[in-house]
Every structure is written in structure tokens, then in C-alpha cells.
């Protein structure tokens, strides 16, 4: 027996905990139906304004949606936050069941 | 030099923290050799019984195993929990080394 | 409109919280530019020295970098830690924007 799955896109955004509320508001406005937030910590290059290294309270936000919506969110976040906040985003293909949930 | 890797399946299950013990018991009974649990929070559509939105204490469970076992777990969880609990699951291909560990 | 993305490798390492400092030092020495750490808990087979099962405070470390660097880190960690610590690692392809960040 082979499971019937459908493809969706997993968007993962790792960024500063300080802007969590802003990001969740943006997700809702962009039409995202659900999200998961995990507390994290990390280190990496900052945006343009601050080239120094910082270790900080981070969050990891995960969204599963269509490829098109994931790209919309990514472009929106890039325009709003990439220059001023430490933010790393990436896309992955995932397989889901129960596509009515996404 | 190219690393020799083998393919396995990463099963990720995001659901309500309240049923963690049940899920870990199920995993053991289904033959899963190891798992990781991360605390999370999130928002999304609930199951059939509750179509409203809720923000709740969630967990993210990760299991790496064969594709067949991942599908078995996914079908089992779907049958047991999808109607009554907020649960999102997805499958991804991953590459591992040391296949004896999985 | 299609988003222009580039491929990178996501390396995920799940291991004992006790060796976090060692691993972060190793990452820096190996040339990794950034990382994320999430607190986790889990269960699984231990390394060679301890075949028993244990449930323990774990961490999940995530690194996005080139395939070559991810393999270097994986081989280094395997040589240093796999025999004596509970450690599970896996590689995945991800798509990113802003490749200058990685």
C-alpha cells in the first residue's frame, strides 16, 4: 500500500524574537492559515545595518502552504525585514495528507 | 571526496502538547526506534469537531525512519487523532550516515 | 512571477545538550557562518559504548551552508562524537534567497 500524498511547501523563517508579533500579523494578512513557532537561539550575520555578530533570542517560524503563498510571504518578509533584522528563510518541498487542512 | 549517504524519511508531527504521552506510546508500539520532541506554539485549523481557531501549547515530534514505517505511523495517527485534535504531519526525504542507527 | 532561489544544504544535528559548547566551537573552527539551536528532548539508541535507551535533554542544531561544508561538519562530528554520544545527523536540500547571507 502506498500512501497518497500531496506536495506543499514548508517555509522556515529564523529571526529575532523581538519581531514575532509583527510577523504573525503579517502572516495572517497574507492569508496564511496556520503556523508553528519554536523558541531558538543562534548566531549569524546580521542585516546590512549591523555587520557584527550577535547571539540572540531567536524564533523559528514554520508555515506549510502552497508554493505561491510561500514565495509571497518570503518576498514580503525580505522587503520588510531583511535589511534591519537578522533573518534567515528557506523553502523545502514536503508531502502531506489531508490537503484540506492547508 | 563525496560523503556516502543513505535516504531515510523524516516524519514531522505538530500537534497538541496534551497528547504527547499517547503519541510516544504509539510510536514505540509501531516500532519506531527514536524520536525528538520540541516544544512549540501555533495556530491553525482544528479537526472536524472544532473548526474555530485556537492558539495552543503544541509539540513538534520528529522521527527518522524508513518510508514504510513513516507511512504506517502517519496512517495510524490520522485514524486515531486527526478528527479530534489539531494535528499537522508531513514527510520529507533526508540523507543520513550511519544507517545502523535508524 | 517566480522567485529566484539558490540551493543550499540544511544540516540538522540532534544530540546531547551537554556537548553544545563543544559543537558550537567546532562549527566556528570549521568555518560555519551561522547556526540555530533549539532545545529538545528525545529517545534513541546511544553510541557504541552505551547500547541502552535513554531519554535526555537534547539540542537540535541547524546549519545552512554549502553541501561541501555540511559534509565536512558531518564527517568531523562523526569522528569526534558518534561513538560516545547520542547523535543523529541528516542533510536536506533547501532553497534560499539572499545567498550572500550563507
GROMACS .gro file of C-alpha atoms in nm:
model
  306
    1UNK     CA    1   0.000   0.000   0.000
    2UNK     CA    2   0.132   0.338  -0.090
    3UNK     CA    3   0.016   0.647   0.089
    4UNK     CA    4  -0.140   0.914  -0.128
    5UNK     CA    5   0.030   1.240  -0.054
    6UNK     CA    6   0.026   1.589  -0.198
    7UNK     CA    7   0.311   1.834  -0.224
    8UNK     CA    8   0.323   2.154  -0.030
    9UNK     CA    9   0.599   2.398   0.058
   10UNK     CA   10   0.748   2.433   0.404
   11UNK     CA   11   0.868   2.787   0.467
   12UNK     CA   12   1.101   2.824   0.764
   13UNK     CA   13   1.192   3.169   0.894
   14UNK     CA   14   1.453   3.209   1.168
   15UNK     CA   15   1.471   3.558   1.310
   16UNK     CA   16   1.476   3.778   1.618
   17UNK     CA   17   1.218   3.702   1.885
   18UNK     CA   18   1.151   4.074   1.919
   19UNK     CA   19   0.951   4.088   1.595
   20UNK     CA   20   0.737   3.778   1.647
   21UNK     CA   21   0.411   3.970   1.681
   22UNK     CA   22   0.477   4.168   1.365
   23UNK     CA   23   0.549   3.855   1.165
   24UNK     CA   24   0.242   3.669   1.287
   25UNK     CA   25   0.028   3.970   1.198
   26UNK     CA   26   0.185   3.976   0.852
   27UNK     CA   27   0.123   3.604   0.803
   28UNK     CA   28  -0.244   3.647   0.883
   29UNK     CA   29  -0.276   3.942   0.646
   30UNK     CA   30  -0.106   3.747   0.368
   31UNK     CA   31  -0.358   3.465   0.404
   32UNK     CA   32  -0.157   3.201   0.587
   33UNK     CA   33  -0.390   2.952   0.757
   34UNK     CA   34  -0.159   2.821   1.027
   35UNK     CA   35   0.192   2.844   1.166
   36UNK     CA   36   0.421   2.695   1.426
   37UNK     CA   37   0.666   2.895   1.637
   38UNK     CA   38   0.965   2.742   1.816
   39UNK     CA   39   1.196   2.929   2.052
   40UNK     CA   40   1.557   2.914   1.946
   41UNK     CA   41   1.892   3.081   1.989
   42UNK     CA   42   2.157   3.138   1.732
   43UNK     CA   43   2.435   3.327   1.577
   44UNK     CA   44   2.485   3.465   1.228
   45UNK     CA   45   2.548   3.763   1.015
   46UNK     CA   46   2.309   4.049   1.070
   47UNK     CA   47   2.147   4.259   0.804
   48UNK     CA   48   2.310   4.546   0.624
   49UNK     CA   49   2.293   4.791   0.912
   50UNK     CA   50   2.480   4.573   1.155
   51UNK     CA   51   2.754   4.359   1.010
   52UNK     CA   52   2.872   4.245   1.352
   53UNK     CA   53   2.794   3.908   1.503
   54UNK     CA   54   2.533   3.867   1.766
   55UNK     CA   55   2.398   3.575   1.970
   56UNK     CA   56   2.036   3.640   2.048
   57UNK     CA   57   1.692   3.513   2.139
   58UNK     CA   58   1.553   3.383   1.814
   59UNK     CA   59   1.236   3.220   1.692
   60UNK     CA   60   1.183   2.966   1.418
   61UNK     CA   61   0.852   3.008   1.238
   62UNK     CA   62   0.726   2.725   1.018
   63UNK     CA   63   0.446   2.755   0.765
   64UNK     CA   64   0.311   2.488   0.531
   65UNK     CA   65   0.125   2.623   0.231
   66UNK     CA   66   0.126   2.641  -0.147
   67UNK     CA   67   0.449   2.730  -0.321
   68UNK     CA   68   0.292   3.053  -0.444
   69UNK     CA   69   0.192   3.168  -0.096
   70UNK     CA   70   0.529   3.072   0.049
   71UNK     CA   71   0.700   3.287  -0.215
   72UNK     CA   72   0.465   3.576  -0.143
   73UNK     CA   73   0.549   3.561   0.227
   74UNK     CA   74   0.920   3.530   0.159
   75UNK     CA   75   0.923   3.834  -0.070
   76UNK     CA   76   0.716   4.034   0.176
   77UNK     CA   77   0.946   3.948   0.467
   78UNK     CA   78   1.253   4.018   0.256
   79UNK     CA   79   1.123   4.365   0.171
   80UNK     CA   80   1.013   4.447   0.525
   81UNK     CA   81   1.277   4.292   0.747
   82UNK     CA   82   1.591   4.165   0.572
   83UNK     CA   83   1.777   4.494   0.587
   84UNK     CA   84   1.718   4.564   0.953
   85UNK     CA   85   1.684   4.231   1.129
   86UNK     CA   86   1.875   3.908   1.144
   87UNK     CA   87   1.654   3.684   0.933
   88UNK     CA   88   1.720   3.359   0.751
   89UNK     CA   89   1.449   3.193   0.543
   90UNK     CA   90   1.436   2.880   0.337
   91UNK     CA   91   1.191   2.671   0.136
   92UNK     CA   92   1.154   2.293   0.120
   93UNK     CA   93   0.916   2.054  -0.051
   94UNK     CA   94   0.712   1.841   0.187
   95UNK     CA   95   0.447   1.574   0.139
   96UNK     CA   96   0.122   1.597   0.329
   97UNK     CA   97  -0.200   1.406   0.365
   98UNK     CA   98  -0.535   1.572   0.428
   99UNK     CA   99  -0.478   1.863   0.186
  100UNK     CA  100  -0.799   2.028   0.304
  101UNK     CA  101  -0.603   2.134   0.614
  102UNK     CA  102  -0.359   2.355   0.420
  103UNK     CA  103   3.556   1.332  -0.163
  104UNK     CA  104   3.186   1.263  -0.161
  105UNK     CA  105   3.011   1.152   0.151
  106UNK     CA  106   2.824   0.823   0.125
  107UNK     CA  107   2.473   0.878   0.248
  108UNK     CA  108   2.152   0.677   0.258
  109UNK     CA  109   1.799   0.802   0.222
  110UNK     CA  110   1.552   0.793   0.504
  111UNK     CA  111   1.222   0.968   0.569
  112UNK     CA  112   1.175   1.245   0.821
  113UNK     CA  113   0.825   1.246   0.964
  114UNK     CA  114   0.727   1.565   1.143
  115UNK     CA  115   0.409   1.579   1.351
  116UNK     CA  116   0.292   1.907   1.501
  117UNK     CA  117   0.007   1.867   1.747
  118UNK     CA  118  -0.134   1.946   2.090
  119UNK     CA  119   0.104   1.904   2.384
  120UNK     CA  120  -0.176   1.734   2.578
  121UNK     CA  121  -0.142   1.410   2.380
  122UNK     CA  122   0.236   1.377   2.387
  123UNK     CA  123   0.237   1.070   2.608
  124UNK     CA  124  -0.015   0.892   2.388
  125UNK     CA  125   0.184   0.962   2.074
  126UNK     CA  126   0.513   0.846   2.222
  127UNK     CA  127   0.345   0.526   2.339
  128UNK     CA  128   0.206   0.476   1.988
  129UNK     CA  129   0.547   0.535   1.830
  130UNK     CA  130   0.704   0.270   2.049
  131UNK     CA  131   0.429   0.021   1.971
  132UNK     CA  132   0.466   0.086   1.598
  133UNK     CA  133   0.837   0.004   1.615
  134UNK     CA  134   0.994   0.350   1.598
  135UNK     CA  135   1.350   0.338   1.736
  136UNK     CA  136   1.392   0.703   1.830
  137UNK     CA  137   1.224   1.041   1.827
  138UNK     CA  138   1.281   1.405   1.907
  139UNK     CA  139   1.025   1.633   2.073
  140UNK     CA  140   1.038   2.014   2.058
  141UNK     CA  141   0.804   2.246   2.243
  142UNK     CA  142   0.621   2.483   2.015
  143UNK     CA  143   0.321   2.709   1.990
  144UNK     CA  144   0.097   2.769   1.699
  145UNK     CA  145  -0.225   2.843   1.534
  146UNK     CA  146  -0.423   2.660   1.271
  147UNK     CA  147  -0.743   2.497   1.175
  148UNK     CA  148  -0.861   2.233   1.419
  149UNK     CA  149  -1.010   1.899   1.335
  150UNK     CA  150  -1.369   1.838   1.241
  151UNK     CA  151  -1.513   1.891   1.587
  152UNK     CA  152  -1.376   2.237   1.629
  153UNK     CA  153  -1.348   2.450   1.319
  154UNK     CA  154  -1.254   2.759   1.518
  155UNK     CA  155  -0.904   2.893   1.551
  156UNK     CA  156  -0.701   2.830   1.859
  157UNK     CA  157  -0.352   2.922   1.976
  158UNK     CA  158  -0.221   2.650   2.199
  159UNK     CA  159   0.074   2.470   2.354
  160UNK     CA  160   0.199   2.245   2.079
  161UNK     CA  161   0.474   1.993   2.032
  162UNK     CA  162   0.673   1.905   1.724
  163UNK     CA  163   0.771   1.540   1.706
  164UNK     CA  164   1.039   1.430   1.460
  165UNK     CA  165   1.109   1.072   1.360
  166UNK     CA  166   1.364   0.945   1.109
  167UNK     CA  167   1.291   0.600   0.975
  168UNK     CA  168   1.213   0.407   0.660
  169UNK     CA  169   0.949   0.544   0.425
  170UNK     CA  170   0.729   0.242   0.500
  171UNK     CA  171   0.739   0.294   0.876
  172UNK     CA  172   0.679   0.668   0.839
  173UNK     CA  173   0.367   0.596   0.633
  174UNK     CA  174   0.247   0.342   0.889
  175UNK     CA  175   0.280   0.599   1.167
  176UNK     CA  176   0.113   0.868   0.960
  177UNK     CA  177  -0.187   0.648   0.879
  178UNK     CA  178  -0.215   0.536   1.240
  179UNK     CA  179  -0.207   0.894   1.371
  180UNK     CA  180  -0.454   1.005   1.105
  181UNK     CA  181  -0.700   0.737   1.211
  182UNK     CA  182  -0.658   0.797   1.583
  183UNK     CA  183  -0.619   1.172   1.615
  184UNK     CA  184  -0.694   1.376   1.303
  185UNK     CA  185  -1.065   1.412   1.373
  186UNK     CA  186  -1.033   1.524   1.730
  187UNK     CA  187  -0.703   1.703   1.767
  188UNK     CA  188  -0.519   1.978   1.588
  189UNK     CA  189  -0.253   1.778   1.405
  190UNK     CA  190  -0.037   1.856   1.105
  191UNK     CA  191   0.204   1.598   0.966
  192UNK     CA  192   0.445   1.597   0.678
  193UNK     CA  193   0.710   1.378   0.521
  194UNK     CA  194   1.048   1.474   0.377
  195UNK     CA  195   1.343   1.286   0.230
  196UNK     CA  196   1.664   1.321   0.427
  197UNK     CA  197   2.014   1.183   0.384
  198UNK     CA  198   2.184   1.013   0.673
  199UNK     CA  199   2.513   0.847   0.751
  200UNK     CA  200   2.546   0.553   0.991
  201UNK     CA  201   2.230   0.375   0.873
  202UNK     CA  202   2.265   0.121   1.155
  203UNK     CA  203   2.132   0.390   1.385
  204UNK     CA  204   1.789   0.408   1.219
  205UNK     CA  205   0.642   3.577  -1.107
  206UNK     CA  206   0.880   3.308  -0.997
  207UNK     CA  207   1.114   3.364  -0.708
  208UNK     CA  208   1.481   3.320  -0.787
  209UNK     CA  209   1.629   3.087  -0.532
  210UNK     CA  210   1.960   2.910  -0.481
  211UNK     CA  211   2.022   2.570  -0.334
  212UNK     CA  212   2.199   2.518  -0.007
  213UNK     CA  213   2.220   2.227   0.235
  214UNK     CA  214   2.047   2.217   0.571
  215UNK     CA  215   2.246   2.012   0.820
  216UNK     CA  216   2.049   1.910   1.130
  217UNK     CA  217   2.229   1.758   1.428
  218UNK     CA  218   2.032   1.623   1.724
  219UNK     CA  219   2.246   1.535   2.022
  220UNK     CA  220   2.304   1.568   2.395
  221UNK     CA  221   2.272   1.917   2.542
  222UNK     CA  222   2.586   1.854   2.745
  223UNK     CA  223   2.814   1.898   2.444
  224UNK     CA  224   2.656   2.213   2.297
  225UNK     CA  225   2.957   2.434   2.370
  226UNK     CA  226   3.195   2.188   2.210
  227UNK     CA  227   2.986   2.163   1.896
  228UNK     CA  228   2.948   2.539   1.856
  229UNK     CA  229   3.323   2.580   1.895
  230UNK     CA  230   3.377   2.312   1.631
  231UNK     CA  231   3.132   2.481   1.393
  232UNK     CA  232   3.318   2.809   1.421
  233UNK     CA  233   3.654   2.641   1.363
  234UNK     CA  234   3.518   2.461   1.057
  235UNK     CA  235   3.407   2.792   0.905
  236UNK     CA  236   3.031   2.784   0.961
  237UNK     CA  237   2.889   3.137   0.943
  238UNK     CA  238   2.572   3.087   1.146
  239UNK     CA  239   2.365   2.833   1.333
  240UNK     CA  240   2.039   2.786   1.518
  241UNK     CA  241   1.998   2.585   1.838
  242UNK     CA  242   1.665   2.452   1.963
  243UNK     CA  243   1.611   2.276   2.293
  244UNK     CA  244   1.461   1.931   2.256
  245UNK     CA  245   1.414   1.602   2.430
  246UNK     CA  246   1.422   1.258   2.286
  247UNK     CA  247   1.491   0.895   2.294
  248UNK     CA  248   1.702   0.672   2.075
  249UNK     CA  249   1.986   0.429   2.051
  250UNK     CA  250   2.308   0.552   2.203
  251UNK     CA  251   2.652   0.513   2.053
  252UNK     CA  252   2.865   0.205   2.077
  253UNK     CA  253   2.958   0.242   2.442
  254UNK     CA  254   2.604   0.252   2.569
  255UNK     CA  255   2.354   0.041   2.383
  256UNK     CA  256   2.079   0.110   2.637
  257UNK     CA  257   1.796   0.353   2.583
  258UNK     CA  258   1.792   0.688   2.744
  259UNK     CA  259   1.560   0.989   2.747
  260UNK     CA  260   1.763   1.302   2.784
  261UNK     CA  261   1.797   1.676   2.741
  262UNK     CA  262   1.883   1.718   2.376
  263UNK     CA  263   1.955   2.002   2.140
  264UNK     CA  264   1.881   2.035   1.771
  265UNK     CA  265   2.143   2.235   1.584
  266UNK     CA  266   2.063   2.362   1.235
  267UNK     CA  267   2.317   2.496   0.989
  268UNK     CA  268   2.259   2.617   0.633
  269UNK     CA  269   2.568   2.616   0.416
  270UNK     CA  270   2.720   2.467   0.104
  271UNK     CA  271   2.697   2.093   0.053
  272UNK     CA  272   3.073   2.066   0.085
  273UNK     CA  273   3.086   2.240   0.421
  274UNK     CA  274   2.790   2.041   0.552
  275UNK     CA  275   2.972   1.719   0.464
  276UNK     CA  276   3.289   1.842   0.631
  277UNK     CA  277   3.100   1.917   0.951
  278UNK     CA  278   2.918   1.584   0.939
  279UNK     CA  279   3.239   1.386   0.897
  280UNK     CA  280   3.409   1.584   1.172
  281UNK     CA  281   3.121   1.528   1.414
  282UNK     CA  282   3.103   1.162   1.322
  283UNK     CA  283   3.472   1.117   1.401
  284UNK     CA  284   3.461   1.313   1.725
  285UNK     CA  285   3.126   1.227   1.879
  286UNK     CA  286   2.935   0.939   1.718
  287UNK     CA  287   3.099   0.667   1.926
  288UNK     CA  288   3.047   0.831   2.262
  289UNK     CA  289   2.738   1.045   2.239
  290UNK     CA  290   2.382   1.002   2.122
  291UNK     CA  291   2.393   1.193   1.795
  292UNK     CA  292   2.170   1.185   1.489
  293UNK     CA  293   2.250   1.398   1.184
  294UNK     CA  294   2.085   1.444   0.849
  295UNK     CA  295   2.115   1.653   0.536
  296UNK     CA  296   1.843   1.813   0.325
  297UNK     CA  297   1.834   2.039   0.022
  298UNK     CA  298   1.679   2.379   0.083
  299UNK     CA  299   1.616   2.682  -0.134
  300UNK     CA  300   1.725   3.022  -0.014
  301UNK     CA  301   1.720   3.380  -0.129
  302UNK     CA  302   1.993   3.631  -0.048
  303UNK     CA  303   2.281   3.385  -0.097
  304UNK     CA  304   2.527   3.644   0.034
  305UNK     CA  305   2.399   3.556   0.380
  306UNK     CA  306   2.525   3.195   0.371
   0.00000   0.00000   0.00000
